[in-house]
PDB file of C-alpha atoms in Angstrom:
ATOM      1  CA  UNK T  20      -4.768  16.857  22.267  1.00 60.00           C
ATOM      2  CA  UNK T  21      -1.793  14.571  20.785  1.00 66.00           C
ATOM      3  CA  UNK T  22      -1.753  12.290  24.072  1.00 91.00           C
ATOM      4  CA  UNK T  23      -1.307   8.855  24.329  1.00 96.00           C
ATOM      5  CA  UNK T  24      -2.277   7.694  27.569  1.00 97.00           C
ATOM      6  CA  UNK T  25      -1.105   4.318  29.444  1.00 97.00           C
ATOM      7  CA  UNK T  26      -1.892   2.865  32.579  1.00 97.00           C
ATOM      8  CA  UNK T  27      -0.901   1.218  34.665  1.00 97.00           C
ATOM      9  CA  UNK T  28       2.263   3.196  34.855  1.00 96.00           C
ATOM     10  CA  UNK T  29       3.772   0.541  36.780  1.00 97.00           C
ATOM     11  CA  UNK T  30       3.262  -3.803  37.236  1.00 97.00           C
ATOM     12  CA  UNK T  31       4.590  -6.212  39.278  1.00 96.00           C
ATOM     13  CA  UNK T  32       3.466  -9.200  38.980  1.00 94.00           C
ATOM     14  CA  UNK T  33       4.194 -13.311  39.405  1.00 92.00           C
ATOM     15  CA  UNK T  34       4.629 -16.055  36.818  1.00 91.00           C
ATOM     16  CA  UNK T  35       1.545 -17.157  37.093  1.00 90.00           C
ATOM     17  CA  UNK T  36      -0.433 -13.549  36.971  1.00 91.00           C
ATOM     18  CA  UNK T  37      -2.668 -12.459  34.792  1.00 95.00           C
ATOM     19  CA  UNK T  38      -2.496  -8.714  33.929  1.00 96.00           C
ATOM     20  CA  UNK T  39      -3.931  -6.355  31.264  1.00 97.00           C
ATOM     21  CA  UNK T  40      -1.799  -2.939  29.889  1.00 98.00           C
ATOM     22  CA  UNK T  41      -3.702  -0.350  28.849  1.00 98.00           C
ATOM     23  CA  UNK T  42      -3.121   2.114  25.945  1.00 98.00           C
ATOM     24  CA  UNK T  43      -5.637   5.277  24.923  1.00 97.00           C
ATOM     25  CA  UNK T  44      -5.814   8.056  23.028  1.00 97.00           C
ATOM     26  CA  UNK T  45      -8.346   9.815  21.741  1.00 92.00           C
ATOM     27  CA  UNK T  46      -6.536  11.643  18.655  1.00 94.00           C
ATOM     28  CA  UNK T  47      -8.808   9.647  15.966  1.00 93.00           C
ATOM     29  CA  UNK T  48      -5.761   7.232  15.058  1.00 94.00           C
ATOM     30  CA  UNK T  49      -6.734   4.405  13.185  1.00 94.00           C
ATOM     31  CA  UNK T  50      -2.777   2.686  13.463  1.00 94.00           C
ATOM     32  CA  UNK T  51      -1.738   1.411  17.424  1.00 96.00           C
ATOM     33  CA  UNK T  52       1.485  -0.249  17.929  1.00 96.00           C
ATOM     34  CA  UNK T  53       2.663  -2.120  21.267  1.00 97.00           C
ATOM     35  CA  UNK T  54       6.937  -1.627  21.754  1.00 97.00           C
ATOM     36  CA  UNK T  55       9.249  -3.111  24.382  1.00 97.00           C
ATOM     37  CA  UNK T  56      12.369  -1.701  25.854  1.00 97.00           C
ATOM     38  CA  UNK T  57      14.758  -3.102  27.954  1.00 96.00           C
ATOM     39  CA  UNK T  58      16.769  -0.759  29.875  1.00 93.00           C
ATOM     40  CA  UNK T  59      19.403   0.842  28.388  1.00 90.00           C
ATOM     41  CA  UNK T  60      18.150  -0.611  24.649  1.00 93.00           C
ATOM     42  CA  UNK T  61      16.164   0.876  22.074  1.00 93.00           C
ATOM     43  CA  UNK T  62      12.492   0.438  21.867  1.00 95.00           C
ATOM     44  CA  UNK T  63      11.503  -2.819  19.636  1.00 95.00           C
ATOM     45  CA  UNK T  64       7.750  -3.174  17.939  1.00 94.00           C
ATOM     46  CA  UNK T  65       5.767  -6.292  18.936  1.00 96.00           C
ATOM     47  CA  UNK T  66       2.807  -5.580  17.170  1.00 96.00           C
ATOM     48  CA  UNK T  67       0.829  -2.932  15.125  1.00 95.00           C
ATOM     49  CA  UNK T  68      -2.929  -2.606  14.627  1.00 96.00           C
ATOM     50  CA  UNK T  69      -4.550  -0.872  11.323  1.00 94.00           C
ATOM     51  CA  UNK T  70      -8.319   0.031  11.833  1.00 95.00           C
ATOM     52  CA  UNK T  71      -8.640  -2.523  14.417  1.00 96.00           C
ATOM     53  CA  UNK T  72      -6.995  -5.192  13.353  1.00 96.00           C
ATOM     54  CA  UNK T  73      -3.477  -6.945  13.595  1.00 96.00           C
ATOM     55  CA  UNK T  74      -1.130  -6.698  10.985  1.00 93.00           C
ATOM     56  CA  UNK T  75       1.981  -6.947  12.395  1.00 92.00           C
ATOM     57  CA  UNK T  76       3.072  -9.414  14.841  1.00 94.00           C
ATOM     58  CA  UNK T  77       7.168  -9.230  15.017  1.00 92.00           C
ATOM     59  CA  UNK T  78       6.875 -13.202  16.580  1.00 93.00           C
ATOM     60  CA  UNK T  79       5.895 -12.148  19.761  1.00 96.00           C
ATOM     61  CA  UNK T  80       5.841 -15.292  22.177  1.00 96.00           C
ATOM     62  CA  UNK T  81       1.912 -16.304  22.587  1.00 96.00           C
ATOM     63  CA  UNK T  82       1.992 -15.057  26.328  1.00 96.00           C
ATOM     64  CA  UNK T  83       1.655 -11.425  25.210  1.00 98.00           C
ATOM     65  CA  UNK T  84      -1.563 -11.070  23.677  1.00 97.00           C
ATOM     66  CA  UNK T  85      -3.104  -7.924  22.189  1.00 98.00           C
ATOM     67  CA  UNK T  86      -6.747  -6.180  21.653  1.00 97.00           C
ATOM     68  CA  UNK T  87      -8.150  -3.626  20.141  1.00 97.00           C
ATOM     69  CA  UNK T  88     -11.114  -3.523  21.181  1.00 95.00           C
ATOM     70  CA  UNK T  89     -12.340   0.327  19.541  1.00 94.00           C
ATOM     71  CA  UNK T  90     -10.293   2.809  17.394  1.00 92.00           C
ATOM     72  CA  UNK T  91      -9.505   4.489  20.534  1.00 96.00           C
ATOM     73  CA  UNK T  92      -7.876   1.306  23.073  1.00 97.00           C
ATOM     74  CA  UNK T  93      -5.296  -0.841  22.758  1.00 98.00           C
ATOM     75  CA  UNK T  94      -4.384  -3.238  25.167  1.00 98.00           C
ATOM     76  CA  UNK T  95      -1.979  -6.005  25.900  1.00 98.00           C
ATOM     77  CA  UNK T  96      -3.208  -9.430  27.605  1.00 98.00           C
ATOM     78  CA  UNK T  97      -0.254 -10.589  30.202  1.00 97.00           C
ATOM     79  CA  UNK T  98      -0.167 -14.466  31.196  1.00 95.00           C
ATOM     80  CA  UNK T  99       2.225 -16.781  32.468  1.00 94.00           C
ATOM     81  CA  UNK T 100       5.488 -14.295  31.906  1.00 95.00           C
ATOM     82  CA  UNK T 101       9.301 -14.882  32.611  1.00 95.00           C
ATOM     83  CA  UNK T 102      11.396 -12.160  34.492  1.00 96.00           C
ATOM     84  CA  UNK T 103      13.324 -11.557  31.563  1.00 96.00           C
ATOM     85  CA  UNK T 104       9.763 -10.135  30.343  1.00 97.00           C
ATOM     86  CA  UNK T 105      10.170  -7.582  32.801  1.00 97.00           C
ATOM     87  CA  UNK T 106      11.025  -3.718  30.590  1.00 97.00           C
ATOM     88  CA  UNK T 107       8.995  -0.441  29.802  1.00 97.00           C
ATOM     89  CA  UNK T 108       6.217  -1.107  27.030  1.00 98.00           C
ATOM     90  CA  UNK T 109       5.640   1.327  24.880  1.00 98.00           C
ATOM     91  CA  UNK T 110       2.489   2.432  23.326  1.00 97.00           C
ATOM     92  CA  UNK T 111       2.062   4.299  19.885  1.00 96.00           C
ATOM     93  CA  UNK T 112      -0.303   5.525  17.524  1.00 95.00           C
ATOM     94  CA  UNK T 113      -0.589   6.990  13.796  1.00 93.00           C
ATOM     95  CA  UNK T 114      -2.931   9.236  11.845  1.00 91.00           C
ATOM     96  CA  UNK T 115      -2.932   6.557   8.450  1.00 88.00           C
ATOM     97  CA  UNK T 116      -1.521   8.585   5.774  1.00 83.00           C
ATOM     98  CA  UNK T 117       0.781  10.582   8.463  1.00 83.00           C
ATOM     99  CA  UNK T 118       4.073  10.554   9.548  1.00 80.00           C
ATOM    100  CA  UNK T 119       4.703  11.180  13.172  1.00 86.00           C
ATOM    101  CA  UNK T 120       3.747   8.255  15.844  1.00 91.00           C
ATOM    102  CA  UNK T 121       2.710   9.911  19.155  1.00 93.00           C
ATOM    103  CA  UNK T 122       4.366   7.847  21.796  1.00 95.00           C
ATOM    104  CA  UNK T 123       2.372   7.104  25.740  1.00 96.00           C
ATOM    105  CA  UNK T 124       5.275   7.310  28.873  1.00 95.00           C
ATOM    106  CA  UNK T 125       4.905   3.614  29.128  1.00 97.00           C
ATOM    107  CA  UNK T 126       4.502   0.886  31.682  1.00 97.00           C
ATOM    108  CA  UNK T 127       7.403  -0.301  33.772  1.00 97.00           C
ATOM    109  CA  UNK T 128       6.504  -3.956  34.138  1.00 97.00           C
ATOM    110  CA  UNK T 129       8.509  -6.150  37.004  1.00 97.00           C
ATOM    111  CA  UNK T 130       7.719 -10.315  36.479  1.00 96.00           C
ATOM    112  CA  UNK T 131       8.439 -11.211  39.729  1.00 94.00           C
TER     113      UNK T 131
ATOM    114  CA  UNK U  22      19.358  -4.374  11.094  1.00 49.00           C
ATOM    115  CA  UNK U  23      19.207  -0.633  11.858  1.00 52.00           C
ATOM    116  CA  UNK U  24      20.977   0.796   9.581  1.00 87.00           C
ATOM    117  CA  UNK U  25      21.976   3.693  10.639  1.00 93.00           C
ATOM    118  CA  UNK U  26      25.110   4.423  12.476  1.00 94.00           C
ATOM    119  CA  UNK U  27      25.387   7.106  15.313  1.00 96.00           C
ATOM    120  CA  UNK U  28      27.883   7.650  18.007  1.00 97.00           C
ATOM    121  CA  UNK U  29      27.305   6.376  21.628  1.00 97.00           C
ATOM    122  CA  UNK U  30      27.260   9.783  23.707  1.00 97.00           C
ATOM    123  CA  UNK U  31      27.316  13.232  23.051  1.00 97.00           C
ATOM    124  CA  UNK U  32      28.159  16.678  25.336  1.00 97.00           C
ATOM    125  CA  UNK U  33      27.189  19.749  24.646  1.00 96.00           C
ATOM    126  CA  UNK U  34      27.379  22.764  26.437  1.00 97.00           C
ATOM    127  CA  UNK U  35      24.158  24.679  27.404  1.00 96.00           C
ATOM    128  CA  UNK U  36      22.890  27.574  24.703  1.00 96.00           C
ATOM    129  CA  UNK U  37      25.135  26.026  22.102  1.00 96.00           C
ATOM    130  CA  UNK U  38      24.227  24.530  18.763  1.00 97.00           C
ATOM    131  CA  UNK U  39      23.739  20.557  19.315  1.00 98.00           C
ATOM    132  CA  UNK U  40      25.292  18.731  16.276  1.00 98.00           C
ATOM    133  CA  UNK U  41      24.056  15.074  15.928  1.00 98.00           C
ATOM    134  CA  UNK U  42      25.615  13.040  13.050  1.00 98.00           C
ATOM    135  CA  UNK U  43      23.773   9.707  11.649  1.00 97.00           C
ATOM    136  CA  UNK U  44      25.507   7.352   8.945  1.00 96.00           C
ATOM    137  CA  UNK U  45      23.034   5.594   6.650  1.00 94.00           C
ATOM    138  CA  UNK U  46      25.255   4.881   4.147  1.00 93.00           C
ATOM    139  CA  UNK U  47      22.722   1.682   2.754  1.00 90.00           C
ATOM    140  CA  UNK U  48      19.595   4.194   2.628  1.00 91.00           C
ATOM    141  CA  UNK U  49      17.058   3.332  -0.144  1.00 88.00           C
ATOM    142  CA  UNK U  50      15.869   6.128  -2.670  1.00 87.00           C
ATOM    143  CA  UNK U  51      12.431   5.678  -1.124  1.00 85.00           C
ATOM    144  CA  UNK U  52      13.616   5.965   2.286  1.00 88.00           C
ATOM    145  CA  UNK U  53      13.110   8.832   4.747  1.00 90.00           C
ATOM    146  CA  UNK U  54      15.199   9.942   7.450  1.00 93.00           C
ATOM    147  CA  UNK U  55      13.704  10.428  11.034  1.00 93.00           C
ATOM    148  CA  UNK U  56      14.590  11.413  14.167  1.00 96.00           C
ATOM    149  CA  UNK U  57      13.073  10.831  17.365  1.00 96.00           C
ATOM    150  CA  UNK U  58      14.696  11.528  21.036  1.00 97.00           C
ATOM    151  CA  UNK U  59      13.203   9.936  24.446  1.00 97.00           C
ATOM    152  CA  UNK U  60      14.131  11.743  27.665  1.00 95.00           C
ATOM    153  CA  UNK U  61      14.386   9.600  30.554  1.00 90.00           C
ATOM    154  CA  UNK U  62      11.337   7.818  31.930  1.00 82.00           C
ATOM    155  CA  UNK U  63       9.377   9.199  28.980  1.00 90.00           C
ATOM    156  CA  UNK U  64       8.294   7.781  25.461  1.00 94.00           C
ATOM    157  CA  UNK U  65      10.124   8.563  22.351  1.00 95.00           C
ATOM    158  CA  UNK U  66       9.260  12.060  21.132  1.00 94.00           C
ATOM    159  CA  UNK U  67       9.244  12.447  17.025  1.00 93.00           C
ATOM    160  CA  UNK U  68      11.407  15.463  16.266  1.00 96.00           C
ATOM    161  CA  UNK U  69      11.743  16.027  12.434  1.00 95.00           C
ATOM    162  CA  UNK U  70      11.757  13.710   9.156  1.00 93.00           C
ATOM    163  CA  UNK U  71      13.226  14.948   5.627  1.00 93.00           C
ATOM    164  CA  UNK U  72      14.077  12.523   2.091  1.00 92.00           C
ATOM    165  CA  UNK U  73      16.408  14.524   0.561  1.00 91.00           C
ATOM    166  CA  UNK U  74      15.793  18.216   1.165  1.00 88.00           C
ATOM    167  CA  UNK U  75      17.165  20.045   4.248  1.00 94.00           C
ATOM    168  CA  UNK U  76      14.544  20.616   6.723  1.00 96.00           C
ATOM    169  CA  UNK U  77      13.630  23.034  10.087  1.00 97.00           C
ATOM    170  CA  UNK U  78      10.901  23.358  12.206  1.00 95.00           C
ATOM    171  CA  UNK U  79      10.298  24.384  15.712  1.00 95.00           C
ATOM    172  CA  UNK U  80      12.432  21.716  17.307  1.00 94.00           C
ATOM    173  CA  UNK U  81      15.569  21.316  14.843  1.00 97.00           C
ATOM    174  CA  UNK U  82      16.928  21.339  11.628  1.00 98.00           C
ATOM    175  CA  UNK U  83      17.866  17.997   9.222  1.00 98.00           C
ATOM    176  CA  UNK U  84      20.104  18.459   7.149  1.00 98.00           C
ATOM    177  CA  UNK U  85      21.252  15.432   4.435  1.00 96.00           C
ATOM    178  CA  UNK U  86      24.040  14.715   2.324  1.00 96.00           C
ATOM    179  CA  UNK U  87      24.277  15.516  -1.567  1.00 95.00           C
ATOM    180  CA  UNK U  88      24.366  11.716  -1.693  1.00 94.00           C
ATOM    181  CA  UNK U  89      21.964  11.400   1.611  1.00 94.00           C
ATOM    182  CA  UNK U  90      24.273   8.890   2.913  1.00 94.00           C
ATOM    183  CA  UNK U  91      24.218  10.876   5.872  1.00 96.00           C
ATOM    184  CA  UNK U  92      22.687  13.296   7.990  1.00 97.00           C
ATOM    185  CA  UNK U  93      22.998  15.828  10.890  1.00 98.00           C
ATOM    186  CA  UNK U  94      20.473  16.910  13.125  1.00 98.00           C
ATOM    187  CA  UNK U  95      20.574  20.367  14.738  1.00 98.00           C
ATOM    188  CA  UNK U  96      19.177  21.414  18.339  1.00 97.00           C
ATOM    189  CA  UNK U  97      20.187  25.559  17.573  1.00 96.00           C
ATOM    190  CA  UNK U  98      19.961  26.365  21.651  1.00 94.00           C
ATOM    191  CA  UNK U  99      20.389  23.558  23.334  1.00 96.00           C
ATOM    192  CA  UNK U 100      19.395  23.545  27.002  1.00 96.00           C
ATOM    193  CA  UNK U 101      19.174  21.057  30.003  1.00 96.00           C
ATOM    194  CA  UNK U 102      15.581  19.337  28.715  1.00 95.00           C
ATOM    195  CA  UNK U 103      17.407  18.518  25.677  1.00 97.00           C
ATOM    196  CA  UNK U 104      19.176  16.100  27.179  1.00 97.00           C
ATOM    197  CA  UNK U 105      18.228  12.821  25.929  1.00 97.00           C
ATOM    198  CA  UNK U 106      18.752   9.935  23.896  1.00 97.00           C
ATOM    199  CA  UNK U 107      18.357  10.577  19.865  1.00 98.00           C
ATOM    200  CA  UNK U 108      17.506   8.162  17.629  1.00 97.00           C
ATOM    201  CA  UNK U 109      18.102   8.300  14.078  1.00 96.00           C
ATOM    202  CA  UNK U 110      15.987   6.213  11.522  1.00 93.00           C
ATOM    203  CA  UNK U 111      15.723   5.126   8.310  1.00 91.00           C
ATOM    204  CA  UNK U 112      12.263   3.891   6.468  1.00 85.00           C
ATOM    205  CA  UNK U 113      10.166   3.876   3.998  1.00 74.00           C
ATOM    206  CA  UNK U 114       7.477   7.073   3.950  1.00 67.00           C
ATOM    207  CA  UNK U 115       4.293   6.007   5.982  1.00 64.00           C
ATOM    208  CA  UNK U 116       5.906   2.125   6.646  1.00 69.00           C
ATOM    209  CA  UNK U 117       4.309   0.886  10.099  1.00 73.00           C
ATOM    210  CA  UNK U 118       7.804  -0.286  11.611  1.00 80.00           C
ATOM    211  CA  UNK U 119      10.109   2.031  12.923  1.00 83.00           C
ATOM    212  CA  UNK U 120      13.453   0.600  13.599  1.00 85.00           C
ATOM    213  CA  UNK U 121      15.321   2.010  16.529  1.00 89.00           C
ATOM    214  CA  UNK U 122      18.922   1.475  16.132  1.00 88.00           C
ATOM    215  CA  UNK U 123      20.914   1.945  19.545  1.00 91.00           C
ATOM    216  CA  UNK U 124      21.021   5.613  19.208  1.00 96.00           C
ATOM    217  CA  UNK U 125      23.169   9.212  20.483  1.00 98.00           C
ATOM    218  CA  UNK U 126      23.000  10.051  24.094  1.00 97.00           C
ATOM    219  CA  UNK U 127      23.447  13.800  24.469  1.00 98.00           C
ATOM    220  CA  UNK U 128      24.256  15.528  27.650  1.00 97.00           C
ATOM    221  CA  UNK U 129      23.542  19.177  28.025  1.00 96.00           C
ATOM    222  CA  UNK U 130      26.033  20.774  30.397  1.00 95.00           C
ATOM    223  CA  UNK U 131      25.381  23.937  32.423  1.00 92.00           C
TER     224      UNK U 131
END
């Protein structure tokens, strides 16, 4: 099984909405990685986790705000966005000590 | 920065070889060369990876310059699901960020 599993697969929401993404998979990855893409640009990391815990945050404004709450879920806390928030987020994760990141199909997220 | 160069768009025609070129003309001796493609509506799909050797598997073939300033990936039969956008990327072996540059868009005509 070398899915990576995301739901909702699609968010509207207002400017003063809170909303949760979720990201699973259940390949035994220890690395996750949240990605944005705006339509028609290429997908840009926001932040990776390494056996649970942050260690990259690509100065991500403070309204996005990840978890990983087990080896197997990621997820990414939504509060008070903008509409130019609104894009597909992408998540990814890694075997450590492997090359290939297994990408989910995303979640098209409208701020409203 | 990217740094890899690729060209906008792409046609090729349907059971032909698909011939992607990538400039990376600032690559590192440590760094690798990937390539991953996303199809519309879909997440990016890793296709193949190689540092200085040519490489093939199922998917496609790599093959990299004497001087590995550049690349070209090969689809051998391309058909209609290979349309998609392919992204070519530079980094370091097992380095968490992957830098998409703006990547090819390949159309597969019938």
């Amino acid at each position: 099984d070398t899915e990576v599993t995301q739901t909702p697969k699609h968010l509207v929401m207002g400017m003063t909405n809170k909303k949760s993404l979720k990201c699973e998979q259940h390949m035994g990855h220890r690395a996750m990685y949240w990605y944005k893409q705006k339509a028609k640009k290429p997908p840009e990391l926001m932040f990776v986790y390494s056996y649970e815990k942050l260690s990259i945050n690509e100065s991500v404004p403070s309204r996005f705000s990840p978890e990983c709450p087990n080896s197997s879920l990621l997820n990414l806390h939504l509060h008070a966005l903008q509409p130019e928030d609104s894009a597909l987020y992408l998540c990814a994760s890694r075997e450590i000590g492997q090359e290939t990141q297994y990408f989910g199909p995303g979640t098209r997220l409208l701020v409203l | 920065d990217a740094k890899t160069t690729q060209p906008p768009s792409m046609d090729c025609a349907e059971g032909r070889a698909a011939n992607l070129p990538c400039n990376h003309s600032t690559i590192s001796g440590n760094e690798y060369v990937y390539w991953y493609r996303q199809i519309h509506s879909q997440g990016p799909q890793y296709i193949i990876h190689g540092l200085k050797n040519n490489e093939t598997n199922e998917m496609a073939s790599l093959i990299i310059t004497e001087d590995r300033k550049s690349s070209t990936l090969i689809l051998p039969h391309a058909t209609l699901r290979d349309t998609a956008v392919y992204y070519c990327i530079v980094r370091r072996n097992r380095d968490d960020k992957i830098i998409f540059g703006k990547g090819t868009r390949l159309h597969i005509l019938p």
